[in-house]
PDB file of C-alpha atoms in Angstrom:
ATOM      1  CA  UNK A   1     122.591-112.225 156.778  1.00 53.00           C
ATOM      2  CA  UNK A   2     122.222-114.094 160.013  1.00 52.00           C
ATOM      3  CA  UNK A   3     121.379-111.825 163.084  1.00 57.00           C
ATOM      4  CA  UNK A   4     122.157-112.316 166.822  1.00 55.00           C
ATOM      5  CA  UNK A   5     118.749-113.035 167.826  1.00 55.00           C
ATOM      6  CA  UNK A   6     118.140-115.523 164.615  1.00 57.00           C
ATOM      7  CA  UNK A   7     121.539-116.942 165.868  1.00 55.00           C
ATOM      8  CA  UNK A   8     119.923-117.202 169.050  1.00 54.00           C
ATOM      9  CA  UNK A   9     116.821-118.780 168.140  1.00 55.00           C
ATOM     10  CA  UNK A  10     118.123-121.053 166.345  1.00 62.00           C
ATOM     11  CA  UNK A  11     120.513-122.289 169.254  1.00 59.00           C
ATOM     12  CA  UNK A  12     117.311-122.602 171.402  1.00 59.00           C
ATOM     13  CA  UNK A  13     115.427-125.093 169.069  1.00 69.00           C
ATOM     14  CA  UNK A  14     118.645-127.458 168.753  1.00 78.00           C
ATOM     15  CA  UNK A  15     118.078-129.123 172.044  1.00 80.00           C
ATOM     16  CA  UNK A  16     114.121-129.025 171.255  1.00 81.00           C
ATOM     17  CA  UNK A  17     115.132-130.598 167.591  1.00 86.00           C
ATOM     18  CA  UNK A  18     117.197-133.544 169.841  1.00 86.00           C
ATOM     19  CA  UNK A  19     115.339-134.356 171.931  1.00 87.00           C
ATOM     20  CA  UNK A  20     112.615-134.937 169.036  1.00 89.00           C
ATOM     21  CA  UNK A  21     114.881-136.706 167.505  1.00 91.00           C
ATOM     22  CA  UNK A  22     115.503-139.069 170.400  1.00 90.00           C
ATOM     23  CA  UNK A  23     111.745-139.616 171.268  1.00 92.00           C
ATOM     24  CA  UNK A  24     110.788-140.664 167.650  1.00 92.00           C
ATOM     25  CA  UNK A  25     113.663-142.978 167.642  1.00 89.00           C
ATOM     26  CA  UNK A  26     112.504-144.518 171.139  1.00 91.00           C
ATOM     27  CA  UNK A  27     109.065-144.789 169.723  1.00 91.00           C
ATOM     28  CA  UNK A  28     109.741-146.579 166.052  1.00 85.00           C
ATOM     29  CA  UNK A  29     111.531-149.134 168.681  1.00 84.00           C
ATOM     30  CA  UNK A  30     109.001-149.779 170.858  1.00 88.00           C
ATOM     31  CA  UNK A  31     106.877-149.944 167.872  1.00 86.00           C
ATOM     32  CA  UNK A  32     109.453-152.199 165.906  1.00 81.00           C
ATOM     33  CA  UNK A  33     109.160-153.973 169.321  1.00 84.00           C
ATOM     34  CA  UNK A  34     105.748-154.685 169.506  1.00 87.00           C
ATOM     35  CA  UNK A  35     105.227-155.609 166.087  1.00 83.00           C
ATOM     36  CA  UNK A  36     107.680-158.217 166.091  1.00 84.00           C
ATOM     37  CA  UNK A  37     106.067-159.553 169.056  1.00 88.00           C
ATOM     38  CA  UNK A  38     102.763-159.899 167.480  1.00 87.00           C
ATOM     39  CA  UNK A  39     104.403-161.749 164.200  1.00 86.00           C
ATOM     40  CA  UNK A  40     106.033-164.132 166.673  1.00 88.00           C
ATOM     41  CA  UNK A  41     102.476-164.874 168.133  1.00 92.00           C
ATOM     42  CA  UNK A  42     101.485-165.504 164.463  1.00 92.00           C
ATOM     43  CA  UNK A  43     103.722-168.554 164.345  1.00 91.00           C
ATOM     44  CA  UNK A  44     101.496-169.857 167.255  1.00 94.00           C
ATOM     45  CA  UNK A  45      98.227-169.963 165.595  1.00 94.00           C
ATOM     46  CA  UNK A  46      96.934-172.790 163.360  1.00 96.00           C
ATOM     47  CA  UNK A  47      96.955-172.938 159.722  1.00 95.00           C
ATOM     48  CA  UNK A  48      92.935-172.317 160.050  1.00 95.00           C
ATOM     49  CA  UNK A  49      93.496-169.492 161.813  1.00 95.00           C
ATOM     50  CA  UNK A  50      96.099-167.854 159.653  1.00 94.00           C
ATOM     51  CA  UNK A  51      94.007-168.554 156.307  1.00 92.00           C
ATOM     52  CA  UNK A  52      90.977-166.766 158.625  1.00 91.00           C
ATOM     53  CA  UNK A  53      93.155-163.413 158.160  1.00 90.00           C
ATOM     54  CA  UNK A  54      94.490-163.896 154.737  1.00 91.00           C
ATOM     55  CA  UNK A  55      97.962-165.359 155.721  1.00 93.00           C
ATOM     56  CA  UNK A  56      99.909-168.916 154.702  1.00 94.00           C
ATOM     57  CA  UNK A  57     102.736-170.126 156.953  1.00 93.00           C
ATOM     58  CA  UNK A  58     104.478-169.561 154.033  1.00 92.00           C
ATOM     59  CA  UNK A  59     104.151-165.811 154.528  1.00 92.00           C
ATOM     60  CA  UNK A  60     105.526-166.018 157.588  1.00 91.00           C
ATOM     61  CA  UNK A  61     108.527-167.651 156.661  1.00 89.00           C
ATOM     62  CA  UNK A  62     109.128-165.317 153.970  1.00 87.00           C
ATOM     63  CA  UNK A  63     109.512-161.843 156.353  1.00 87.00           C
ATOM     64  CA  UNK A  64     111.174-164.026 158.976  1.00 85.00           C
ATOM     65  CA  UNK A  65     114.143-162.985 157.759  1.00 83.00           C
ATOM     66  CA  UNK A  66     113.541-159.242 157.962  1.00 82.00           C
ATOM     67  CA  UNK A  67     115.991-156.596 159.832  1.00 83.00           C
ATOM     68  CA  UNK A  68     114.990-155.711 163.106  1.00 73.00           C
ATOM     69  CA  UNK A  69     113.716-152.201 161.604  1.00 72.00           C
ATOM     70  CA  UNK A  70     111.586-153.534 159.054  1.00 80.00           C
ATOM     71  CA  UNK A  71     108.131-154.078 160.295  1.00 82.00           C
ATOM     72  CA  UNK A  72     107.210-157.252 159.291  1.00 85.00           C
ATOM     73  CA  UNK A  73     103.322-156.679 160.398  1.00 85.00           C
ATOM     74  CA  UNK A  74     103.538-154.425 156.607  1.00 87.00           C
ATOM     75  CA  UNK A  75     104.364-156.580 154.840  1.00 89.00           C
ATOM     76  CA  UNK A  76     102.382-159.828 155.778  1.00 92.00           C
ATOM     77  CA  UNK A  77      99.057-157.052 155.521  1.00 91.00           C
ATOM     78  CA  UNK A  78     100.588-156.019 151.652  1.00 92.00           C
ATOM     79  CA  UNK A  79     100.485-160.148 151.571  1.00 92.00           C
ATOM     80  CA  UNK A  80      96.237-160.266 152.874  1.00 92.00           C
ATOM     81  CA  UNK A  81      95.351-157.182 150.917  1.00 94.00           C
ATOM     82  CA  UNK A  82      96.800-158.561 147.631  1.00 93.00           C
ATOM     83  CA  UNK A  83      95.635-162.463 148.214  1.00 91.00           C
ATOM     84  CA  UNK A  84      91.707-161.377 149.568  1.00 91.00           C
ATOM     85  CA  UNK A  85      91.749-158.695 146.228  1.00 92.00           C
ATOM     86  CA  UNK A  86      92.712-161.849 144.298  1.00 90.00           C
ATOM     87  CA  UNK A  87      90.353-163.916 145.775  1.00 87.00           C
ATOM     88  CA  UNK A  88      87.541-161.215 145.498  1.00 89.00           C
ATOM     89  CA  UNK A  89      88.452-160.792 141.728  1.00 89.00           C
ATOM     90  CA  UNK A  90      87.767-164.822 141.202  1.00 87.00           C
ATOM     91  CA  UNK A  91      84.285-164.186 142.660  1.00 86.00           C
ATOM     92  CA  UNK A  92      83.266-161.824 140.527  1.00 86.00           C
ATOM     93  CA  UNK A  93      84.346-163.727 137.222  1.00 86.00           C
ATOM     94  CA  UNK A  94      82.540-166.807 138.576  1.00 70.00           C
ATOM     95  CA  UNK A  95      79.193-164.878 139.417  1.00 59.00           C
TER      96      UNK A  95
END
């Protein structure tokens, strides 16, 4: 059974709750933001440099494509972690 004063509570958090709402969505855009600026500047560095962090041009090209929510900074890290485990793995069988 639902009181006045719970009533009332609860009608005091809702604009607390919305405005939460609002800043987190603000702040995975600026974020979505930024991080698609940094994969654009990415696309500017040399193959050298790319294969310095773990990444192919290839890479690239595939999150490209990605909707403007997906952060494609994720996925091209999933990409380093899994190629420098891979390469790490080949050292150890060849030592």
């Amino acid at each position: 059974m639902m009181t006045t004063t719970t009533h009332a509570a609860e009608a005091m958090h809702r604009p607390a709750r919305l405005v939460a709402r609002v800043v987190n969505a603000l702040h995975a855009i600026a974020t979505s933001w930024k991080n698609r600026r940094d994969f654009y500047r990415l696309g500017e560095m040399s193959d050298t440099e790319l294969a310095d962090i773990g990444l192919r041009r290839s890479d690239l090209n595939v999150v490209v494509d990605l909707p403007f929510g997906r952060d494609p900074t994720i996925y091209l890290g999933s990409i380093a972690d899994a190629r420098r485990r891979e390469i790490e793995a080949a050292s150890r069988q060849t030592t």
